[in-house]
mmCIF file of C-alpha atoms in Angstrom:
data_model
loop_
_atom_site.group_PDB
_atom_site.id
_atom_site.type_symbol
_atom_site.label_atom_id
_atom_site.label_comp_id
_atom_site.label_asym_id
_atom_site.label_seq_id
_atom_site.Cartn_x
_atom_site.Cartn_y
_atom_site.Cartn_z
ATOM 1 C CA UNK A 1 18.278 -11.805 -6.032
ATOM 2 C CA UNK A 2 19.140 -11.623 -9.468
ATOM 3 C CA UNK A 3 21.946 -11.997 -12.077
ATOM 4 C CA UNK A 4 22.349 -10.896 -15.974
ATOM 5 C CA UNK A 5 21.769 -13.591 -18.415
ATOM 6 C CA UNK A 6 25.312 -13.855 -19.992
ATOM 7 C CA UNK A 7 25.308 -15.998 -22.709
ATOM 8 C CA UNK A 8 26.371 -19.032 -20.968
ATOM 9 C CA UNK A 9 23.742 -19.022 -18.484
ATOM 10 C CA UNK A 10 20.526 -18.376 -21.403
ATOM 11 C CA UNK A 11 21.927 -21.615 -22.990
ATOM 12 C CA UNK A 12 21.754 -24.020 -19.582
ATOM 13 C CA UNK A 13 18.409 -21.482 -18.343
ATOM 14 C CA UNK A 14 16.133 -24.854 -17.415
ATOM 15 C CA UNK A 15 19.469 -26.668 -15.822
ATOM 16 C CA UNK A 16 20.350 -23.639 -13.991
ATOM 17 C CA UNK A 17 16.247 -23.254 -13.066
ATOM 18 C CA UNK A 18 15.710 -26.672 -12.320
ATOM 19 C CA UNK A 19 18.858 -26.973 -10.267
ATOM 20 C CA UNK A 20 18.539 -24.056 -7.949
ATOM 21 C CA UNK A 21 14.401 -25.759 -7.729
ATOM 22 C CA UNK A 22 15.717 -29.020 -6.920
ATOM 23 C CA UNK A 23 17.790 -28.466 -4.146
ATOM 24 C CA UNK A 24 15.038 -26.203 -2.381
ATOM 25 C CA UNK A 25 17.640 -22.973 -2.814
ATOM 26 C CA UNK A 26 14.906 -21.137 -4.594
ATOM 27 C CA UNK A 27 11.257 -20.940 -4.269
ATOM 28 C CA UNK A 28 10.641 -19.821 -7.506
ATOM 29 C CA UNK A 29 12.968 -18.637 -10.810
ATOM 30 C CA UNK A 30 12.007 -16.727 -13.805
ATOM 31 C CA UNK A 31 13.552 -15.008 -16.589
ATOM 32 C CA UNK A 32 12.637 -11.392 -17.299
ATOM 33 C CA UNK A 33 14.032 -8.291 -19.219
ATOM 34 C CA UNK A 34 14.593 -6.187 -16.601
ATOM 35 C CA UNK A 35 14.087 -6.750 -12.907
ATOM 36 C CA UNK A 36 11.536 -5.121 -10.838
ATOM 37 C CA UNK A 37 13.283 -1.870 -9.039
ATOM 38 C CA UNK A 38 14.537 -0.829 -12.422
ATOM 39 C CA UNK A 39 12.756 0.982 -15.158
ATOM 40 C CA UNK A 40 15.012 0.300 -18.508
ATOM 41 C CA UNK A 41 12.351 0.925 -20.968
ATOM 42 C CA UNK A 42 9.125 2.843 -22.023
ATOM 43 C CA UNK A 43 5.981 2.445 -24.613
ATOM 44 C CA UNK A 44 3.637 4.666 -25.537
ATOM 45 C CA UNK A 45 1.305 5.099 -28.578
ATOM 46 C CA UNK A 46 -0.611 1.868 -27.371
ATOM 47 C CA UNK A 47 -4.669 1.603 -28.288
ATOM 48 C CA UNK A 48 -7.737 0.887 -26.325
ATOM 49 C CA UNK A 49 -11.417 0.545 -26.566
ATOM 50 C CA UNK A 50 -13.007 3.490 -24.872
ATOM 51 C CA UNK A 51 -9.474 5.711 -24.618
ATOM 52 C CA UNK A 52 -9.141 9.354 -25.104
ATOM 53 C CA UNK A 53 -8.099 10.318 -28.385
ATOM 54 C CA UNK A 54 -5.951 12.728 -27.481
ATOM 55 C CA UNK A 55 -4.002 10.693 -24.763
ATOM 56 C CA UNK A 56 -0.926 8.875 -25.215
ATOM 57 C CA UNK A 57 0.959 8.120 -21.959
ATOM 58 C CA UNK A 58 3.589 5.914 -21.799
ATOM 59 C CA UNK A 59 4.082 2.920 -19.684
ATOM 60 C CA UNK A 60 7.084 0.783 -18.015
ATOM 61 C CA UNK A 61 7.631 -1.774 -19.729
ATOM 62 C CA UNK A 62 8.943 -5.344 -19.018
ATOM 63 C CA UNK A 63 8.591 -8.983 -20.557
ATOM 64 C CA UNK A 64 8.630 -12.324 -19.143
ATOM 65 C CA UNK A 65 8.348 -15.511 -19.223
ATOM 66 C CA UNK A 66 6.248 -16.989 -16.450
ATOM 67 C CA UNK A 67 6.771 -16.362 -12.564
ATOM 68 C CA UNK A 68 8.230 -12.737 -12.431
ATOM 69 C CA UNK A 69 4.862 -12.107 -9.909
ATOM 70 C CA UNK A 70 6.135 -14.639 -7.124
ATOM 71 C CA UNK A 71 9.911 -14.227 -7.896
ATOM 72 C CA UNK A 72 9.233 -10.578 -7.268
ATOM 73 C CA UNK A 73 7.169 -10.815 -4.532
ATOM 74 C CA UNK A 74 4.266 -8.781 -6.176
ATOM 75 C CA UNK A 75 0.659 -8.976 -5.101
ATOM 76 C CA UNK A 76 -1.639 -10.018 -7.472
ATOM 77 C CA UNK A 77 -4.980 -8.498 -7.343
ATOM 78 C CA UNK A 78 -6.959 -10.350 -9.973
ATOM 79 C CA UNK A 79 -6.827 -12.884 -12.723
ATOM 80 C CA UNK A 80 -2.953 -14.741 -12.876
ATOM 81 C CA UNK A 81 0.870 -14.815 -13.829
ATOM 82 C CA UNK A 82 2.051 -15.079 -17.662
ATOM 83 C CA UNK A 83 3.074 -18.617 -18.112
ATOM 84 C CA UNK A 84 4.342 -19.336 -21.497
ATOM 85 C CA UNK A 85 5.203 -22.591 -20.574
ATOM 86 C CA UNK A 86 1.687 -23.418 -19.572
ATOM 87 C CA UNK A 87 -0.139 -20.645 -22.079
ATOM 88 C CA UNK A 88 1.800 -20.619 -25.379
ATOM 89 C CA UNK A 89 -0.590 -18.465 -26.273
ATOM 90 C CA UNK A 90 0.670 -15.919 -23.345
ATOM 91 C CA UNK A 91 3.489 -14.521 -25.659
ATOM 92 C CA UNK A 92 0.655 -11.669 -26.545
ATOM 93 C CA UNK A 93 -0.358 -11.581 -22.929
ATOM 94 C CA UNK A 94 0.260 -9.256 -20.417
ATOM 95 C CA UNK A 95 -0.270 -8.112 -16.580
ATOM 96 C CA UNK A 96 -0.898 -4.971 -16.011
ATOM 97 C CA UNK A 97 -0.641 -2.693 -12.489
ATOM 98 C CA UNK A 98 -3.561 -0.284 -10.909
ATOM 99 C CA UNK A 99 -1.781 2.723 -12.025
ATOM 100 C CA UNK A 100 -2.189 1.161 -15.648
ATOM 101 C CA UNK A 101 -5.643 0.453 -14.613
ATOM 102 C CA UNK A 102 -6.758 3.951 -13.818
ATOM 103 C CA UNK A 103 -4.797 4.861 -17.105
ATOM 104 C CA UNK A 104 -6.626 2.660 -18.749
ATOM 105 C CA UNK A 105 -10.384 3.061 -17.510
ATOM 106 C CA UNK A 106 -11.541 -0.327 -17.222
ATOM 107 C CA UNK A 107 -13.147 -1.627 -14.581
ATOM 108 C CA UNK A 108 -13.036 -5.332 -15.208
ATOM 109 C CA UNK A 109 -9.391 -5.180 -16.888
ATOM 110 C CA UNK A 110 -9.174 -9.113 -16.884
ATOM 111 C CA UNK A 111 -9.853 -10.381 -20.257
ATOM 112 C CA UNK A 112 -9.825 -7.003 -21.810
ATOM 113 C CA UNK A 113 -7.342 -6.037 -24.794
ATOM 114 C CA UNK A 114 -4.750 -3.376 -25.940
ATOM 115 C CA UNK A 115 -3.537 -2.924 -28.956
ATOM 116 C CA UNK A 116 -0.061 -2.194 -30.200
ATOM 117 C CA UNK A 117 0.364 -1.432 -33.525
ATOM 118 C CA UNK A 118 -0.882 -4.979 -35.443
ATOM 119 C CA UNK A 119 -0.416 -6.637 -32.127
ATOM 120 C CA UNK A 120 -2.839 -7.476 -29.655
ATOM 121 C CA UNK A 121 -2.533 -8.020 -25.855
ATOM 122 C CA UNK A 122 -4.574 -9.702 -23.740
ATOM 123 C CA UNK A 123 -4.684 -8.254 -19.994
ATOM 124 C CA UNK A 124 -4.475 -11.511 -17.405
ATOM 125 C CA UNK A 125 -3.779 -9.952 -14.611
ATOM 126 C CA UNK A 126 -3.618 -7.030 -12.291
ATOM 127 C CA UNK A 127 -1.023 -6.769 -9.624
ATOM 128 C CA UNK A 128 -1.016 -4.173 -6.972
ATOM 129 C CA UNK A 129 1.053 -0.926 -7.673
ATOM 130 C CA UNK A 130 4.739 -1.431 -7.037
ATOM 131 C CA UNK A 131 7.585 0.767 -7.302
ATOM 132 C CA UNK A 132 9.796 0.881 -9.966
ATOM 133 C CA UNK A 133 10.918 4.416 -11.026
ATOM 134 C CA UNK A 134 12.445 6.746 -8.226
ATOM 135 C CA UNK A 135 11.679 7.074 -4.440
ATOM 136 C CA UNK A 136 9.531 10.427 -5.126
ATOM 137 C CA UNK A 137 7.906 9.536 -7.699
ATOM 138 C CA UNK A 138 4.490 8.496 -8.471
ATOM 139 C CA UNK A 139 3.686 4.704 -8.636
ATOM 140 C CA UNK A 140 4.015 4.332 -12.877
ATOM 141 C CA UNK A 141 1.980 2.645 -15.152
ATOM 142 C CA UNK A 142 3.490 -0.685 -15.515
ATOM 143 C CA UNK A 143 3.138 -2.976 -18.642
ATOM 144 C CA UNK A 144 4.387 -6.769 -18.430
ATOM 145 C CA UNK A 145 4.180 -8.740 -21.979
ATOM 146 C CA UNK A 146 4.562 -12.054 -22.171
ATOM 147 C CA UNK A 147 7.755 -13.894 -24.150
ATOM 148 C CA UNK A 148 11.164 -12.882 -23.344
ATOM 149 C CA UNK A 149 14.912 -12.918 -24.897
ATOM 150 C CA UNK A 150 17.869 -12.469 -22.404
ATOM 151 C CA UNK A 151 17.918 -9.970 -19.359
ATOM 152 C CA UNK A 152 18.214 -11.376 -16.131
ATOM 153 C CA UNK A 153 17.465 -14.148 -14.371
ATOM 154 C CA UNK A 154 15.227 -13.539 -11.445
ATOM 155 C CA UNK A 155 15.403 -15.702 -8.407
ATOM 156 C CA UNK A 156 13.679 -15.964 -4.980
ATOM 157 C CA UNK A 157 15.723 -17.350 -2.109
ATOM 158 C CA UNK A 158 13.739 -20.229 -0.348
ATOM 159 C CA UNK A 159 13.321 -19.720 3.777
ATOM 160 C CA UNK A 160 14.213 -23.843 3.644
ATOM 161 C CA UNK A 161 17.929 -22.896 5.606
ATOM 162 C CA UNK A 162 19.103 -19.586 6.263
ATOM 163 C CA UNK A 163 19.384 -17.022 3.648
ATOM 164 C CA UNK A 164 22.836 -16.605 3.607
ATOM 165 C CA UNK A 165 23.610 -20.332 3.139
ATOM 166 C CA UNK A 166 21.140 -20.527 0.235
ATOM 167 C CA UNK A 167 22.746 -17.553 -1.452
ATOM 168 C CA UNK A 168 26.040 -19.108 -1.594
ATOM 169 C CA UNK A 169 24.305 -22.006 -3.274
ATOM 170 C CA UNK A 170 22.607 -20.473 -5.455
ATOM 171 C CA UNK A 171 25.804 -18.459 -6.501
ATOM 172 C CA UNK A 172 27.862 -21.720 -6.545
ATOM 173 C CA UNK A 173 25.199 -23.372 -9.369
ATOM 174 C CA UNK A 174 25.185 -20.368 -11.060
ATOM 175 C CA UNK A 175 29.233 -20.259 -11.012
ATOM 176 C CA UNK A 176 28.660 -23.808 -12.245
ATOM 177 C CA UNK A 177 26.773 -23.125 -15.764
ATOM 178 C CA UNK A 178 28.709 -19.772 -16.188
ATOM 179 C CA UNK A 179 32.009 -20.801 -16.368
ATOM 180 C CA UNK A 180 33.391 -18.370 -19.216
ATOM 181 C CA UNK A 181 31.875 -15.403 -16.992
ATOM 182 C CA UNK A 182 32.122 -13.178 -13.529
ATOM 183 C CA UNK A 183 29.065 -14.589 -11.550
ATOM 184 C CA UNK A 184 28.061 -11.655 -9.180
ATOM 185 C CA UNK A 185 24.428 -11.648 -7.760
ATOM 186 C CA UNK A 186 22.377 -8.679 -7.027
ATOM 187 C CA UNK A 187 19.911 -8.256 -4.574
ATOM 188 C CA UNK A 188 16.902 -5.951 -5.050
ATOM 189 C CA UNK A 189 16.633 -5.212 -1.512
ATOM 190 C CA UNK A 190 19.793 -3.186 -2.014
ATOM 191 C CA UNK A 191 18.398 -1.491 -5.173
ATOM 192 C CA UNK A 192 15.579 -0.420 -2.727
ATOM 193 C CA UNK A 193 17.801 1.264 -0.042
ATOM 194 C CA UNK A 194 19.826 2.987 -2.731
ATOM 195 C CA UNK A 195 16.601 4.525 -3.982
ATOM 196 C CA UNK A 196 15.150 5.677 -0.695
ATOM 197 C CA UNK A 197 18.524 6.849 0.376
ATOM 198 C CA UNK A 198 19.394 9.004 -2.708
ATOM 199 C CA UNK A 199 15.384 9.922 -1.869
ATOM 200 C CA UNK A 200 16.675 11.096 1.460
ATOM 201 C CA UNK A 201 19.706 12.681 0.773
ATOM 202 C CA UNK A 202 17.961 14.826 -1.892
ATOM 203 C CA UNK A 203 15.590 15.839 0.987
ATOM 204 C CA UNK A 204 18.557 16.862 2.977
ATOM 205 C CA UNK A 205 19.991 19.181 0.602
ATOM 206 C CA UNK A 206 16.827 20.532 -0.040
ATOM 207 C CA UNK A 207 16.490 21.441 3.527
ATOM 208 C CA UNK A 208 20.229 22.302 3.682
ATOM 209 C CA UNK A 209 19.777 25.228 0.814
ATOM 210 C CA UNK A 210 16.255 26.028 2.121
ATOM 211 C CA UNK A 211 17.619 26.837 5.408
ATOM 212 C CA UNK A 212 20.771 28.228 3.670
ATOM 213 C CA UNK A 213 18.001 30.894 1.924
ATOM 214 C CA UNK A 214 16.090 31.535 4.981
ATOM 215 C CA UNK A 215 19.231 32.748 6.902
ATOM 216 C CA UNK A 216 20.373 34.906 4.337
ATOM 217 C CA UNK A 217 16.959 36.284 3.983
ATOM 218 C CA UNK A 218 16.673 37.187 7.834
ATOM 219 C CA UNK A 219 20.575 38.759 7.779
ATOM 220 C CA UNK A 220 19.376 40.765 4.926
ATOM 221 C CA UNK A 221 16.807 42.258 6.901
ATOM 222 C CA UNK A 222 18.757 42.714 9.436
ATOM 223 C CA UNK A 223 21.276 44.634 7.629
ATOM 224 C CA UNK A 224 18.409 46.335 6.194
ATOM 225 C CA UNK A 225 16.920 47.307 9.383
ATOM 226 C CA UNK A 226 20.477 48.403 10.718
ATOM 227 C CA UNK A 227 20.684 50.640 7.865
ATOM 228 C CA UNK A 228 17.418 52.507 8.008
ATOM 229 C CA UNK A 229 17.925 53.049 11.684
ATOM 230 C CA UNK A 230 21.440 54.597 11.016
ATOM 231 C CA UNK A 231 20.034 56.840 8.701
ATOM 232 C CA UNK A 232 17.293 57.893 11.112
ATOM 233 C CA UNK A 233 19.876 58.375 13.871
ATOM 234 C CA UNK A 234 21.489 60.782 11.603
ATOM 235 C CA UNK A 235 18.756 62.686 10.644
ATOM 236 C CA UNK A 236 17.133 63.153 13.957
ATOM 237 C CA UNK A 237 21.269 64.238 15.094
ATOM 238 C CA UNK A 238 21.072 66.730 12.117
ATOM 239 C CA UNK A 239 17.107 68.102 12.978
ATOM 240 C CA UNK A 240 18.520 68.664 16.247
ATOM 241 C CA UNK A 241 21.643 70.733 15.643
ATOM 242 C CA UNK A 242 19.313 72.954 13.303
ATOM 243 C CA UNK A 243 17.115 73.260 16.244
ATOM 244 C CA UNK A 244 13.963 71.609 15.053
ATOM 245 C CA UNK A 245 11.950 69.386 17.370
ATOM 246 C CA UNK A 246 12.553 65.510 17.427
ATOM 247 C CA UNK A 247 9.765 64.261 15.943
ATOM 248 C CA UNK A 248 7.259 62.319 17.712
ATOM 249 C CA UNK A 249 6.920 59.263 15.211
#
């Protein structure tokens, strides 16, 4: 689940953190600029040793601050999570995704560097492609940089009692350090289902209109047909009446 930073609850982040830790309501919180099902930004123009110089794609791009893998449920593939509290020096690190890795060309990512602009990010980890942009797209290219300022607070529900019971704990400290604001959670399963269902409901019109087409296609022929046979009716009628043979084809 997750909730927008509002002022209030970036100024108690560690209570709230510790807190919903503490009690065993989450297994794991982090802060992040956007949460995983969303794509809210884009960079491109990034540099890399060995890249084409004529390429320029763009990847998704998100920041943390340490835990978005486990919060998210992502699977890492190799090397670890930013942890800025651990690693100060991961505020110009970042995890990258396979898409980004086939992007990229490396074959040992881990360790390896891209620059932006005068900055330079270390890659420290690779996570398994996830999807964040629409249901028919193409798993993206997804950049996650280290160091964050507001966004959301990310937080996985612990399997300690049931879910639902958690939840209403977790909204209830929440309601607790953000008192001057509406506390509403989110859950990213939901996000999910709305993606896959607009995914399905597009493929539903689709077929709709394509079947739309095809009839209309076939009743023009048919009308088509109907008309060339009434005009050869006619003209074998009118052969006849002149007294020439029917013809044979």
């Amino acid at each position: 689940v997750y909730h927008p930073l509002t002022r209030d609850l970036l100024r108690n982040y560690s209570a709230v953190k510790n807190e919903l830790l503490a009690t065993g309501v989450a297994a794991s919180v982090c802060e992040s600029t956007t949460i995983v099902s969303q794509v809210d930004a884009e960079e491109s123009g990034l540099k890399w040793a060995g890249m084409d110089p004529q390429a320029n794609p763009a990847f998704v791009l998100m920041f943390e601050n340490g835990g978005f893998i486990q919060t998210s449920g992502l699977s890492l593939k190799a090397g670890r999570d930013i942890d800025v509290e651990r690693y100060p020096g991961d505020t110009l690190s970042c995890v990258i995704n396979e898409a980004s890795v086939k992007v990229l060309g490396f074959r040992d990512p881990v360790g390896r560097i891209i620059q932006d602009d005068d900055q330079r990010w270390k890659i420290v980890g690779v996570v398994r492609d996830f999807l964040a942009g629409d249901a028919n797209e193409a798993y993206k290219p997804v950049l996650i940089k280290g160091g964050v300022a507001g966004g959301y607070i990310d937080i996985r529900i612990s399997g300690s009692r049931p879910f639902g019971d958690n939840v209403q704990q977790a909204e209830a400290i929440l309601k607790k350090y953000n008192p001057g604001y509406l506390t509403d959670l989110h859950f990213v399963d939901k996000d999910y289902q709305a993606k896959f269902q607009q995914a399905r409901n597009t493929a539903m019109l689709i077929n709709v209109f394509t079947f739309i087409a095809i009839f209309v296609s076939c009743m023009g022929l048919l009308g088509l047909t109907a008309y060339t046979t009434e005009i050869r009716i006619r003209e074998i009628g009118i052969r006849k009446v002149l007294g020439s043979p029917s013809p044979v084809s």
